[in-house]
Amino acid sequence: MRFFNVAGPCNPQYHYMLPATTRLAENHVDRLIRNQSYFVIHAPRQVGKTTAILDLARQLNASGDYVAVMVSVEVGAPFPHDIGAAEKAVLGDWEQAIRFQLPSDYHPSTWMPDVPGGQLLGRFLSTWTSELPKPLVVFIDEIDALEDDVLISVLRQLRAGYYRRPQAFPMALALVGLRDVRDYKVKSGGRAHLGTA
């Protein structure tokens, strides 16, 4: 028997819900992905962002044109000034998410690159993308959970890899959270500028 759910991602098998990706289609997310864009999806809590992104990733995988995954960086939040610890926590969580969402043919050969903190996420994405037979699309959920040095490091690593797409970095990437990316400067300590583009 289905019921209304407001506690987390919805599953149409168990929950009453409208089609999850309708609002994403209205916002032309499919065009952004085809155009190899890096973009932000932001909306208030409990409006269905995670449900929609999980559904969109499933649709992209089913199309056969992409390898798509939704991952989160929320577990890095307890380490706002320890970039290496935050990245290790995040990559540990990404391993579970990727194993759950994708068949083993698409799993990376290395889950934890042997590089210093401040390079782990970028190296992981670069190496994994290079191994895949199709372009990689990544949705990074809960980006708002990160602050200070860790947030700046993640944004810089994504920017550094951008020019290597689609062969050696995700073809398209979305930061998913409550805020527009321009508002992250407030979350990162109130500075007027993050120190990165």
Coordinates of C-alpha atoms in Angstrom, one line a residue:
M1 CA 0.0 0.0 0.0
R2 CA 1.4 3.4 -1.0
F3 CA 1.6 6.4 1.3
F4 CA 2.8 10.0 1.3
N5 CA 6.5 10.4 2.2
V6 CA 8.2 13.6 3.3
A7 CA 11.1 12.0 5.1
G8 CA 13.5 11.5 2.2
P9 CA 13.8 10.3 -1.4
C10 CA 10.5 8.8 -2.7
N11 CA 10.0 5.5 -4.5
P12 CA 6.9 5.3 -6.8
Q13 CA 6.5 1.6 -5.7
Y14 CA 5.8 2.7 -2.1
H15 CA 5.0 6.4 -2.2
Y16 CA 2.3 8.7 -3.8
M17 CA 4.2 11.1 -6.1
L18 CA 4.1 13.0 -9.3
P19 CA 6.7 12.2 -12.0
A20 CA 10.0 13.2 -10.3
T21 CA 11.8 14.6 -13.3
T22 CA 9.0 16.9 -14.6
R23 CA 10.4 20.0 -13.1
L24 CA 13.9 19.2 -14.3
A25 CA 12.6 18.8 -17.9
E26 CA 11.0 22.2 -17.5
N27 CA 14.4 23.7 -16.6
H28 CA 16.1 22.1 -19.6
V29 CA 18.4 19.9 -17.6
D30 CA 18.6 17.4 -20.5
R31 CA 19.9 20.2 -22.7
L32 CA 22.5 21.2 -20.1
I33 CA 23.7 17.6 -20.0
R34 CA 23.9 17.2 -23.8
N35 CA 25.9 20.5 -23.9
Q36 CA 28.4 19.1 -21.5
S37 CA 27.6 21.8 -18.9
Y38 CA 28.5 22.1 -15.2
F39 CA 25.5 23.6 -13.5
V40 CA 23.6 24.0 -10.2
I41 CA 20.2 22.6 -9.2
H42 CA 19.0 24.4 -6.1
A43 CA 15.6 24.4 -4.3
P44 CA 14.3 24.4 -0.7
R45 CA 14.3 21.3 1.5
Q46 CA 11.7 18.6 0.9
V47 CA 10.7 19.5 -2.6
G48 CA 12.1 16.4 -4.2
K49 CA 15.6 17.3 -5.5
T50 CA 17.2 14.0 -4.5
T51 CA 14.2 11.9 -5.8
A52 CA 14.3 13.7 -9.1
I53 CA 18.1 13.4 -9.5
L54 CA 18.1 9.7 -8.7
D55 CA 15.3 9.2 -11.2
L56 CA 17.1 11.3 -13.8
A57 CA 20.3 9.3 -13.3
R58 CA 18.4 6.0 -13.8
Q59 CA 16.9 7.4 -17.0
L60 CA 20.3 8.5 -18.3
N61 CA 21.7 5.1 -17.6
A62 CA 18.7 3.4 -19.3
S63 CA 19.3 5.5 -22.4
G64 CA 22.6 3.7 -23.0
D65 CA 24.3 6.9 -23.8
Y66 CA 25.8 7.8 -20.5
V67 CA 27.0 6.5 -17.2
A68 CA 25.2 8.6 -14.6
V69 CA 25.4 8.6 -10.8
M70 CA 24.1 10.7 -7.9
V71 CA 26.6 11.0 -5.0
S72 CA 26.6 13.1 -1.9
V73 CA 29.3 15.1 -0.1
E74 CA 27.3 15.4 3.2
V75 CA 29.6 13.0 5.1
G76 CA 32.5 15.5 4.6
A77 CA 30.7 18.2 6.6
P78 CA 32.2 17.2 10.0
F79 CA 35.7 18.1 8.7
P80 CA 35.4 21.8 7.5
H81 CA 39.2 22.4 7.9
D82 CA 40.6 19.0 7.2
I83 CA 40.4 18.5 3.5
G84 CA 42.0 15.1 3.4
A85 CA 39.7 13.7 6.1
A86 CA 36.7 15.2 4.4
E87 CA 37.7 13.8 1.0
K88 CA 38.3 10.3 2.4
A89 CA 34.9 10.3 4.1
V90 CA 33.2 11.5 0.8
L91 CA 35.0 8.9 -1.3
G92 CA 34.0 6.1 1.1
D93 CA 30.4 7.2 0.7
W94 CA 30.7 7.5 -3.1
E95 CA 31.9 3.9 -3.2
Q96 CA 28.7 2.7 -1.6
A97 CA 26.6 4.9 -3.8
I98 CA 28.3 3.8 -7.0
R99 CA 28.1 0.2 -6.1
F100 CA 24.4 0.6 -5.3
Q101 CA 23.5 2.5 -8.5
L102 CA 25.7 1.0 -11.2
P103 CA 26.6 -2.4 -12.5
S104 CA 30.1 -3.7 -11.6
D105 CA 31.2 -3.1 -15.2
Y106 CA 31.1 0.6 -14.5
H107 CA 32.8 0.6 -11.1
P108 CA 36.2 2.3 -10.9
S109 CA 39.3 0.2 -10.6
T110 CA 40.6 2.4 -7.7
W111 CA 38.3 3.8 -5.0
M112 CA 40.9 5.8 -3.0
P113 CA 43.7 7.4 -5.1
D114 CA 47.1 7.6 -3.5
V115 CA 47.5 11.4 -3.7
P116 CA 47.5 14.1 -1.1
G117 CA 44.4 15.7 0.4
G118 CA 43.1 18.4 -1.9
Q119 CA 43.5 16.2 -4.9
L120 CA 41.5 13.0 -4.0
L121 CA 38.2 13.9 -5.5
G122 CA 39.6 15.3 -8.7
R123 CA 41.9 12.4 -9.3
F124 CA 39.2 9.9 -8.5
L125 CA 36.8 11.5 -11.1
S126 CA 39.6 11.8 -13.7
T127 CA 40.8 8.2 -13.4
W128 CA 37.2 6.8 -13.3
T129 CA 36.1 8.8 -16.3
S130 CA 39.1 7.6 -18.3
E131 CA 38.1 4.0 -17.6
L132 CA 34.5 4.3 -18.7
P133 CA 33.2 3.3 -22.2
K134 CA 30.6 6.1 -22.1
P135 CA 30.6 9.8 -20.9
L136 CA 30.1 10.2 -17.2
V137 CA 27.4 12.4 -15.7
V138 CA 27.7 13.2 -12.0
F139 CA 25.1 14.8 -9.7
I140 CA 26.8 15.9 -6.4
D141 CA 24.0 16.2 -3.8
E142 CA 24.2 18.1 -0.5
I143 CA 26.9 20.4 -1.7
D144 CA 25.7 22.9 0.9
A145 CA 26.9 20.6 3.7
L146 CA 30.5 21.6 2.9
E147 CA 32.0 24.8 4.1
D148 CA 35.3 26.7 4.5
D149 CA 38.5 25.0 3.2
V150 CA 36.7 21.8 2.1
L151 CA 34.1 23.6 0.0
I152 CA 36.8 25.7 -1.7
S153 CA 38.9 22.6 -2.4
V154 CA 36.1 20.7 -4.0
L155 CA 35.1 23.6 -6.2
R156 CA 38.7 24.1 -7.3
Q157 CA 39.1 20.4 -8.1
L158 CA 36.0 20.5 -10.2
R159 CA 37.2 23.6 -12.0
A160 CA 40.7 22.1 -12.6
G161 CA 39.2 19.0 -14.2
Y162 CA 36.6 20.9 -16.3
Y163 CA 38.9 21.3 -19.4
R164 CA 39.6 17.5 -19.5
R165 CA 36.0 16.6 -20.1
P166 CA 34.5 14.4 -21.5
Q167 CA 37.5 12.0 -21.9
A168 CA 39.1 12.4 -18.5
F169 CA 36.6 14.2 -16.4
P170 CA 32.8 14.0 -16.1
M171 CA 31.1 15.3 -19.3
A172 CA 28.4 17.0 -17.3
L173 CA 28.1 17.7 -13.6
A174 CA 25.5 19.3 -11.3
L175 CA 25.9 20.6 -7.8
V176 CA 22.6 20.0 -6.0
G177 CA 21.6 21.8 -2.9
L178 CA 19.7 24.6 -1.2
R179 CA 21.7 27.5 -2.5
D180 CA 22.8 28.9 -5.9
V181 CA 26.5 28.6 -6.3
R182 CA 26.9 32.3 -6.0
D183 CA 25.6 32.0 -2.4
Y184 CA 28.3 29.5 -1.4
K185 CA 30.7 32.4 -0.5
V186 CA 28.5 33.1 2.5
K187 CA 28.5 29.5 3.6
S188 CA 32.3 29.4 3.2
G189 CA 32.9 31.9 6.0
G190 CA 31.3 35.1 4.8
R191 CA 34.1 36.2 2.5
A192 CA 33.2 38.3 -0.4
H193 CA 35.0 36.0 -2.8
L194 CA 35.8 32.3 -2.7
G195 CA 39.2 32.7 -4.3
T196 CA 38.1 30.6 -7.3
A197 CA 36.1 31.4 -10.4

